[in-house]
Short mmCIF file of C-alpha atoms and ligand atoms in Angstrom, two decimals:
data_model
loop_
_atom_site.label_atom_id
_atom_site.label_comp_id
_atom_site.label_asym_id
_atom_site.label_seq_id
_atom_site.Cartn_x
_atom_site.Cartn_y
_atom_site.Cartn_z
CA MET M 235 5.16 40.38 -18.27
CA ASP M 236 7.82 40.80 -15.64
CA VAL M 237 5.94 41.38 -12.33
CA LYS M 238 7.70 43.83 -10.06
CA ARG M 239 7.22 44.42 -6.35
CA ALA M 240 6.91 47.81 -4.61
CA LYS M 241 8.59 48.56 -1.32
CA ILE M 242 8.65 51.37 1.19
CA THR M 243 12.11 52.92 1.05
CA ALA M 244 11.62 56.06 3.18
CA VAL M 245 9.23 57.46 5.77
CA GLY M 246 8.44 61.05 6.81
CA HIS M 247 5.97 62.78 9.08
CA TYR M 248 4.52 66.06 10.26
CA LEU M 249 2.80 66.77 13.56
CA PRO M 250 1.66 70.23 14.65
CA GLU M 251 3.28 71.48 17.84
CA HIS M 252 0.10 72.38 19.71
CA ARG M 253 -1.06 69.65 22.12
CA LEU M 254 -4.73 69.49 23.09
CA THR M 255 -4.92 67.35 26.23
CA ASN M 256 -7.91 65.58 27.76
CA HIS M 257 -7.72 68.12 30.58
CA ASP M 258 -7.99 70.96 28.05
CA LEU M 259 -11.11 69.26 26.62
CA GLU M 260 -12.61 69.03 30.13
CA LYS M 261 -12.80 72.83 30.03
CA MET M 262 -14.55 72.83 26.63
CA VAL M 263 -17.17 70.03 26.85
CA ASP M 264 -18.77 67.82 29.50
CA THR M 265 -16.13 65.10 29.53
CA ASN M 266 -13.26 63.90 31.68
CA ASP M 267 -9.79 62.50 31.27
CA GLU M 268 -10.71 59.14 32.80
CA TRP M 269 -13.65 58.58 30.39
CA ILE M 270 -11.56 59.45 27.35
CA ARG M 271 -8.57 57.31 28.40
CA THR M 272 -10.57 54.24 29.36
CA ARG M 273 -12.98 54.37 26.38
CA THR M 274 -10.45 55.32 23.68
CA GLY M 275 -6.85 55.21 24.94
CA ILE M 276 -6.31 58.87 23.98
CA GLU M 277 -4.43 61.27 26.29
CA GLU M 278 -3.70 64.14 23.93
CA ARG M 279 -3.84 65.06 20.25
CA ARG M 280 -2.08 67.62 18.04
CA ILE M 281 -3.94 70.57 16.53
CA LEU M 282 -2.75 72.68 13.59
CA LYS M 283 -3.46 76.18 14.84
CA ASP M 284 -1.99 78.28 12.00
CA LYS M 285 -4.91 79.76 10.07
CA ASP M 286 -3.01 79.72 6.76
CA LYS M 287 -1.94 76.05 6.96
CA ALA M 288 -3.88 72.87 6.27
CA THR M 289 -3.57 69.32 4.95
CA ALA M 290 -1.39 70.19 1.93
CA PHE M 291 1.14 71.91 4.21
CA MET M 292 1.38 68.92 6.57
CA SER M 293 1.56 66.51 3.61
CA ALA M 294 4.35 68.48 1.95
CA GLU M 295 6.39 68.60 5.17
CA ALA M 296 6.02 64.81 5.61
CA ALA M 297 6.92 64.22 1.96
CA LYS M 298 10.01 66.45 2.16
CA GLU M 299 11.27 64.57 5.21
CA ALA M 300 10.82 61.21 3.47
CA LEU M 301 12.62 62.38 0.31
CA GLU M 302 15.48 64.01 2.22
CA SER M 303 16.04 60.90 4.33
CA LYS M 304 16.60 58.86 1.14
CA GLY M 305 18.41 61.58 -0.83
CA VAL M 306 15.77 61.53 -3.57
CA SER M 307 15.06 64.81 -5.35
CA PRO M 308 11.43 65.91 -5.87
CA GLU M 309 11.93 65.94 -9.66
CA GLU M 310 12.43 62.15 -9.56
CA ILE M 311 8.88 61.54 -8.29
CA ASP M 312 6.47 60.11 -10.89
CA LEU M 313 3.26 60.08 -8.84
CA ILE M 314 1.85 61.55 -5.62
CA ILE M 315 -1.30 60.14 -3.98
CA VAL M 316 -2.78 61.79 -0.90
CA GLY M 317 -5.33 59.88 1.18
CA THR M 318 -7.44 62.46 2.99
CA VAL M 319 -10.99 63.49 3.92
CA THR M 320 -9.91 67.01 4.81
CA PRO M 321 -8.49 68.35 1.53
CA ASP M 322 -7.54 72.03 1.47
CA TYR M 323 -10.25 72.51 -1.17
CA LEU M 324 -12.85 70.23 -2.77
CA PHE M 325 -10.74 70.94 -5.85
CA PRO M 326 -7.97 71.27 -6.84
CA SER M 327 -6.71 68.13 -5.14
CA THR M 328 -4.40 68.35 -2.14
CA ALA M 329 -1.98 66.10 -4.03
CA CYS M 330 -1.61 68.78 -6.75
CA LEU M 331 -0.90 71.41 -4.09
CA VAL M 332 1.73 69.11 -2.54
CA GLN M 333 3.32 68.58 -5.95
CA GLU M 334 3.77 72.34 -6.30
CA LYS M 335 4.92 72.84 -2.68
CA ILE M 336 7.69 70.25 -2.89
CA GLY M 337 8.67 70.95 -6.52
CA ALA M 338 7.81 67.50 -7.89
CA THR M 339 7.58 68.96 -11.39
CA ASN M 340 7.54 65.61 -13.20
CA ALA M 341 4.84 63.95 -11.09
CA PHE M 342 1.13 63.61 -11.68
CA ALA M 343 -0.97 63.76 -8.54
CA PHE M 344 -4.39 62.90 -7.19
CA ASP M 345 -6.31 62.49 -3.93
CA LEU M 346 -7.99 59.34 -2.72
CA SER M 347 -11.01 59.39 -0.42
CA ALA M 348 -11.34 56.37 1.85
CA ALA M 349 -11.40 58.04 5.29
CA CYS M 350 -9.32 56.08 7.82
CA SER M 351 -8.46 53.46 5.17
CA GLY M 352 -7.15 56.22 2.88
CA PHE M 353 -3.47 55.41 3.44
CA LEU M 354 -3.93 51.67 2.82
CA TYR M 355 -6.00 52.22 -0.32
CA ALA M 356 -3.42 54.76 -1.57
CA LEU M 357 -0.54 52.41 -0.75
CA SER M 358 -1.97 49.56 -2.83
CA THR M 359 -2.83 51.95 -5.69
CA GLY M 360 0.70 53.34 -5.71
CA ALA M 361 2.16 49.84 -5.45
CA MET M 362 0.29 48.82 -8.59
CA TYR M 363 1.90 51.65 -10.58
CA ILE M 364 5.31 50.31 -9.50
CA GLU M 365 4.31 46.68 -10.10
CA SER M 366 3.18 47.46 -13.63
CA GLY M 367 6.35 49.41 -14.38
CA ARG M 368 4.36 52.62 -15.05
CA ALA M 369 6.11 54.50 -12.22
CA LYS M 370 9.49 54.21 -10.50
CA LYS M 371 9.09 56.53 -7.53
CA VAL M 372 5.73 57.16 -5.87
CA LEU M 373 4.91 59.27 -2.80
CA ILE M 374 2.03 57.95 -0.70
CA ILE M 375 0.73 60.39 1.90
CA GLY M 376 -1.93 59.94 4.59
CA ALA M 377 -2.92 63.30 6.07
CA ASP M 378 -5.84 64.92 7.79
CA LYS M 379 -6.57 68.18 9.55
CA MET M 380 -9.50 66.70 11.45
CA SER M 381 -9.78 69.82 13.63
CA SER M 382 -11.18 71.59 10.54
CA ILE M 383 -14.28 69.35 10.55
CA LEU M 384 -14.77 68.90 14.31
CA ASP M 385 -17.56 70.48 16.32
CA PHE M 386 -15.78 71.36 19.55
CA THR M 387 -19.13 71.46 21.36
CA ASP M 388 -19.88 67.77 20.52
CA ARG M 389 -18.17 65.62 23.15
CA SER M 390 -18.92 62.39 21.26
CA THR M 391 -16.61 63.34 18.36
CA CYS M 392 -14.28 66.20 19.30
CA ILE M 393 -12.32 64.11 21.82
CA LEU M 394 -11.44 61.44 19.24
CA PHE M 395 -9.46 63.13 16.49
CA GLY M 396 -6.24 65.02 15.88
CA ASP M 397 -4.20 66.52 13.02
CA GLY M 398 -1.13 64.98 11.40
CA ALA M 399 0.48 63.55 8.29
CA GLY M 400 2.72 60.67 7.31
CA ALA M 401 4.41 59.94 3.99
CA VAL M 402 6.22 56.98 2.47
CA LEU M 403 8.29 56.67 -0.68
CA LEU M 404 7.57 53.60 -2.81
CA GLU M 405 10.22 52.22 -5.15
CA GLU M 406 10.78 48.95 -6.96
CA SER M 407 12.09 46.17 -4.74
CA GLU M 408 15.14 44.27 -5.87
CA ASP M 409 14.65 41.36 -3.50
CA GLU M 410 11.90 39.50 -1.63
CA THR M 411 11.01 42.47 0.62
CA GLY M 412 8.16 44.87 -0.12
CA ILE M 413 4.39 44.86 -0.40
CA ILE M 414 3.26 41.28 -0.86
CA ASP M 415 -0.50 41.33 -0.56
CA TYR M 416 -3.49 43.57 0.17
CA ILE M 417 -7.17 42.98 0.80
CA HIS M 418 -9.67 45.84 0.68
CA HIS M 419 -13.38 45.89 1.45
CA SER M 420 -16.14 48.52 1.20
CA GLU M 421 -19.77 48.69 2.27
CA GLY M 422 -21.82 51.78 1.46
CA ASP M 423 -22.88 53.38 4.73
CA THR M 424 -26.38 54.43 3.64
CA ASN M 425 -27.40 54.91 7.29
CA CYS M 426 -24.83 57.71 7.54
CA SER M 427 -23.27 56.29 10.71
CA LEU M 428 -20.06 58.21 10.07
CA TYR M 429 -20.12 61.22 7.75
CA GLN M 430 -20.00 64.94 7.17
CA PRO M 431 -23.57 65.91 6.20
CA ALA M 432 -22.97 69.11 4.22
CA GLY M 433 -20.47 70.69 1.87
CA GLY M 434 -20.84 68.14 -0.92
CA SER M 435 -23.14 68.26 -3.95
CA LEU M 436 -26.13 66.82 -2.05
CA ASN M 437 -26.15 69.49 0.67
CA PRO M 438 -24.07 72.40 -0.57
CA ALA M 439 -23.07 75.03 1.96
CA SER M 440 -25.93 77.33 2.93
CA LYS M 441 -26.94 79.48 5.89
CA GLU M 442 -28.99 76.51 7.18
CA THR M 443 -26.18 73.95 6.87
CA VAL M 444 -23.86 76.25 8.79
CA GLU M 445 -26.46 77.01 11.48
CA ASN M 446 -27.23 73.29 11.86
CA MET M 447 -23.51 72.46 12.27
CA GLU M 448 -23.68 70.14 9.26
CA HIS M 449 -20.10 70.78 8.12
CA PHE M 450 -18.68 68.70 10.95
CA VAL M 451 -18.12 64.97 11.55
CA ARG M 452 -21.14 63.05 12.78
CA GLN M 453 -20.78 59.54 14.12
CA ASP M 454 -23.00 56.92 15.68
CA GLY M 455 -20.07 55.73 17.80
CA ARG M 456 -21.64 52.55 19.12
CA SER M 457 -22.60 51.07 15.73
CA VAL M 458 -19.33 52.13 14.09
CA PHE M 459 -17.42 50.60 17.01
CA LYS M 460 -19.05 47.20 16.42
CA LYS M 461 -18.43 47.28 12.67
CA ALA M 462 -14.86 48.55 13.06
CA THR M 463 -13.95 45.89 15.61
CA MET M 464 -15.32 43.11 13.45
CA GLY M 465 -13.99 44.51 10.16
CA MET M 466 -10.42 45.18 11.27
CA ALA M 467 -10.05 41.89 13.16
CA ASP M 468 -11.60 39.81 10.34
CA VAL M 469 -9.52 41.30 7.54
CA SER M 470 -6.30 41.02 9.56
CA LEU M 471 -6.94 37.33 10.12
CA GLU M 472 -8.00 36.93 6.48
CA ILE M 473 -4.67 38.26 5.20
CA MET M 474 -2.72 36.06 7.64
CA GLU M 475 -4.59 32.94 6.54
CA LYS M 476 -4.33 33.82 2.84
CA ASN M 477 -0.55 34.16 3.19
CA LYS M 478 -0.18 31.18 5.58
CA LEU M 479 1.21 33.35 8.37
CA ASP M 480 1.12 32.09 11.95
CA PRO M 481 1.19 34.60 14.84
CA GLU M 482 4.90 33.89 15.40
CA ASP M 483 5.62 34.83 11.75
CA VAL M 484 4.24 38.35 12.23
CA ALA M 485 6.68 40.84 13.76
CA TRP M 486 4.36 43.85 13.88
CA LEU M 487 0.73 44.84 13.59
CA VAL M 488 0.34 48.46 12.44
CA PRO M 489 -3.31 49.19 13.19
CA HIS M 490 -5.35 52.27 12.41
CA GLN M 491 -5.55 54.25 15.67
CA ALA M 492 -9.28 54.89 16.24
CA ASN M 493 -9.76 53.22 19.60
CA LEU M 494 -7.43 51.17 21.81
CA ARG M 495 -10.19 48.62 22.40
CA ILE M 496 -10.54 48.01 18.62
CA ILE M 497 -6.76 47.60 18.35
CA ASP M 498 -6.67 45.14 21.28
CA ALA M 499 -9.50 43.08 19.77
CA THR M 500 -7.66 42.90 16.42
CA ALA M 501 -4.39 41.81 18.04
CA ARG M 502 -6.20 39.16 20.10
CA ARG M 503 -7.92 37.77 17.01
CA MET M 504 -4.54 37.54 15.25
CA GLY M 505 -2.98 35.84 18.28
CA LEU M 506 -0.40 38.62 18.70
CA SER M 507 1.02 39.76 22.03
CA ASN M 508 0.87 43.46 22.95
CA GLU M 509 4.56 44.11 22.31
CA LYS M 510 4.05 43.40 18.59
CA VAL M 511 1.40 46.11 18.26
CA MET M 512 2.22 49.73 17.36
CA ILE M 513 0.17 52.11 19.49
CA ASN M 514 0.47 55.90 19.49
CA ILE M 515 -3.22 56.81 19.83
CA ASN M 516 -2.39 58.08 23.32
CA LYS M 517 -0.22 60.86 21.84
CA TYR M 518 -2.02 61.79 18.61
CA GLY M 519 -5.64 60.54 18.79
CA ASN M 520 -7.21 59.48 15.50
CA THR M 521 -5.50 61.35 12.66
CA THR M 522 -7.67 59.45 10.11
CA ALA M 523 -5.46 58.73 7.04
CA GLY M 524 -2.38 59.76 9.02
CA THR M 525 -2.36 57.07 11.70
CA ILE M 526 -0.60 54.20 9.91
CA PRO M 527 2.30 56.16 8.34
CA LEU M 528 2.74 58.03 11.65
CA CYS M 529 3.14 54.64 13.38
CA LEU M 530 5.68 53.53 10.77
CA TYR M 531 7.58 56.77 11.37
CA ASP M 532 7.55 56.41 15.17
CA TRP M 533 8.73 52.78 15.01
CA LYS M 534 11.14 53.04 12.06
CA GLU M 535 14.26 52.51 14.18
CA GLN M 536 12.82 49.31 15.63
CA LEU M 537 11.84 47.72 12.32
CA ASN M 538 14.21 45.10 10.99
CA TYR M 539 14.86 44.25 7.36
CA GLY M 540 12.75 41.31 6.18
CA GLU M 541 10.27 41.40 9.09
CA ASN M 542 6.64 40.54 8.31
CA ILE M 543 4.31 43.45 9.01
CA ILE M 544 0.53 43.64 8.79
CA LEU M 545 -1.13 47.04 8.35
CA ALA M 546 -4.88 47.19 9.06
CA ALA M 547 -7.54 49.90 8.95
CA PHE M 548 -11.25 50.57 9.19
CA GLY M 549 -12.97 53.84 8.35
CA GLY M 550 -15.90 55.80 7.06
CA GLY M 551 -17.45 54.68 3.83
CA PHE M 552 -17.36 52.04 5.17
CA THR M 553 -13.89 51.07 4.01
CA TRP M 554 -11.50 48.60 5.54
CA GLY M 555 -8.51 46.50 4.63
CA ALA M 556 -5.15 44.98 5.46
CA THR M 557 -1.74 44.98 3.79
CA TYR M 558 1.02 42.41 4.22
CA LEU M 559 4.57 43.57 3.61
CA LYS M 560 8.12 42.54 4.36
CA TRP M 561 10.04 45.55 5.70
CA GLY M 562 12.66 46.53 3.13
CA ILE M 563 14.73 49.28 4.71
CA LYS M 564 18.14 48.12 6.01
N1 ACO R 1111 -17.19 62.13 27.74
C1 ACO R 1111 -18.02 61.59 28.65
N2 ACO R 1111 -19.09 60.85 28.33
C2 ACO R 1111 -19.32 60.63 27.01
C3 ACO R 1111 -18.50 61.18 26.01
C4 ACO R 1111 -17.40 61.95 26.42
N3 ACO R 1111 -16.53 62.51 25.54
N4 ACO R 1111 -18.97 60.80 24.80
C5 ACO R 1111 -20.05 60.04 25.04
N5 ACO R 1111 -20.28 59.95 26.37
C6 ACO R 1111 -21.33 59.23 27.06
C7 ACO R 1111 -22.52 58.95 26.18
O1 ACO R 1111 -23.39 60.05 26.15
C8 ACO R 1111 -23.12 57.73 26.81
O2 ACO R 1111 -23.90 58.12 27.92
P1 ACO R 1111 -25.29 57.37 28.21
O3 ACO R 1111 -24.92 55.93 28.47
O4 ACO R 1111 -25.78 58.12 29.38
O5 ACO R 1111 -26.10 57.54 26.96
C9 ACO R 1111 -21.91 56.97 27.35
O6 ACO R 1111 -20.84 57.93 27.44
C10 ACO R 1111 -21.47 55.81 26.47
O7 ACO R 1111 -21.45 56.26 25.13
P2 ACO R 1111 -21.07 55.29 23.95
O8 ACO R 1111 -21.17 56.03 22.66
O9 ACO R 1111 -21.80 53.99 24.08
O10 ACO R 1111 -19.54 55.03 24.30
P3 ACO R 1111 -18.60 53.97 23.65
O11 ACO R 1111 -18.06 53.11 24.71
O12 ACO R 1111 -19.18 53.33 22.43
O13 ACO R 1111 -17.40 54.91 23.17
C11 ACO R 1111 -16.57 55.84 21.10
C12 ACO R 1111 -17.63 55.92 22.20
C13 ACO R 1111 -15.22 56.09 21.74
C14 ACO R 1111 -16.85 56.90 20.05
C15 ACO R 1111 -16.58 54.43 20.46
O14 ACO R 1111 -17.90 54.09 20.14
C16 ACO R 1111 -15.75 54.32 19.21
O15 ACO R 1111 -14.55 54.29 19.28
N6 ACO R 1111 -16.36 54.12 18.02
C17 ACO R 1111 -15.68 53.76 16.79
C18 ACO R 1111 -14.81 54.86 16.23
C19 ACO R 1111 -14.24 54.39 14.89
O16 ACO R 1111 -13.59 53.38 14.80
N7 ACO R 1111 -14.49 55.14 13.83
C20 ACO R 1111 -14.05 54.71 12.51
C21 ACO R 1111 -12.82 55.37 12.11
S1 ACO R 1111 -12.96 57.11 12.06
C22 ACO R 1111 -13.00 57.61 10.38
O17 ACO R 1111 -13.12 56.85 9.48
C23 ACO R 1111 -12.98 59.12 10.08
#
């Protein structure tokens, strides 16, 4: 069988206008700007304030921007995958809502749950549809409205996250550029180090779950930090070694933006200097599945055709992984 390669041919994004700064958070919980900046690298994050808007809205806006930038009509899309842990509803999927919002009448659509690795898992899934010839145009979206599952009285979590969405269009590559390799890992987090306790089938919503604040993110930051640092650095090195890439061969690292210290440790392990690392955690915080496509969007003018790029993520689940691609937009 003729093996095809998928490549990113367009990028779009959506960020809410409202900025929640560290100084704003100082007025809400017992924290301070210096602690947040030095421990995480975050200065501000965006919050979607509109009561009637959520992840599907942000995803659709990001998707529309990607399609418009390439002059592709929504009817041409075969498949939409949304990586998210903050779907508008448990069902129907956010991807189906996006399909309707953008008018992608010929697409089928589904969500993928892999927390902060959601975009990378969705990217490789979408790439396989292109590689097999089953789809020609695929929209991959990473989006989260983390403010909807944050307890703004819990200083250990509410300072970390923000809202946002990024989208890429995948099409068949006609040359050597595109997605070359991906490695994914999972390890069931039975200790519940990073999770949302209620709202699923184990602990459905009840008066007690609401009173106990169980519909919000809970994280044992210290243990997740250790696992994330090791996981993201190891898998990034693993994909370099597997593809015989030396540090000088890699033009960019696009890391998940959970903590600047985790990003620095990953870059050090890969032997990359700071100027090859995309960092926007200072502006947006951790947007979960949104971080990697938001980086690609912010850096798109600086990316050169044919450059080697490594994407890397670690998230709840646990899930982690890395993707190696050659940038294919001229
Ligand atoms: N402001 C001030 N002090 C704080 C705050 C705050 N916002 N939060 C915690 N502290 C205090 C703690 O109470 C603790 O005080 P103590 O020593 O008196 O007990 C002290 O600061 C240190 O707390 P730690 O939790 O050890 O701080 P740490 O340096 O580990 O930083 C952080 C915490 C930022 C959460 C870090 O652990 C982290 O980044 N973890 C990993 C996050 C991650 O990668 N998650 C996975 C992706 S997310 C996803 O998948 C949805």
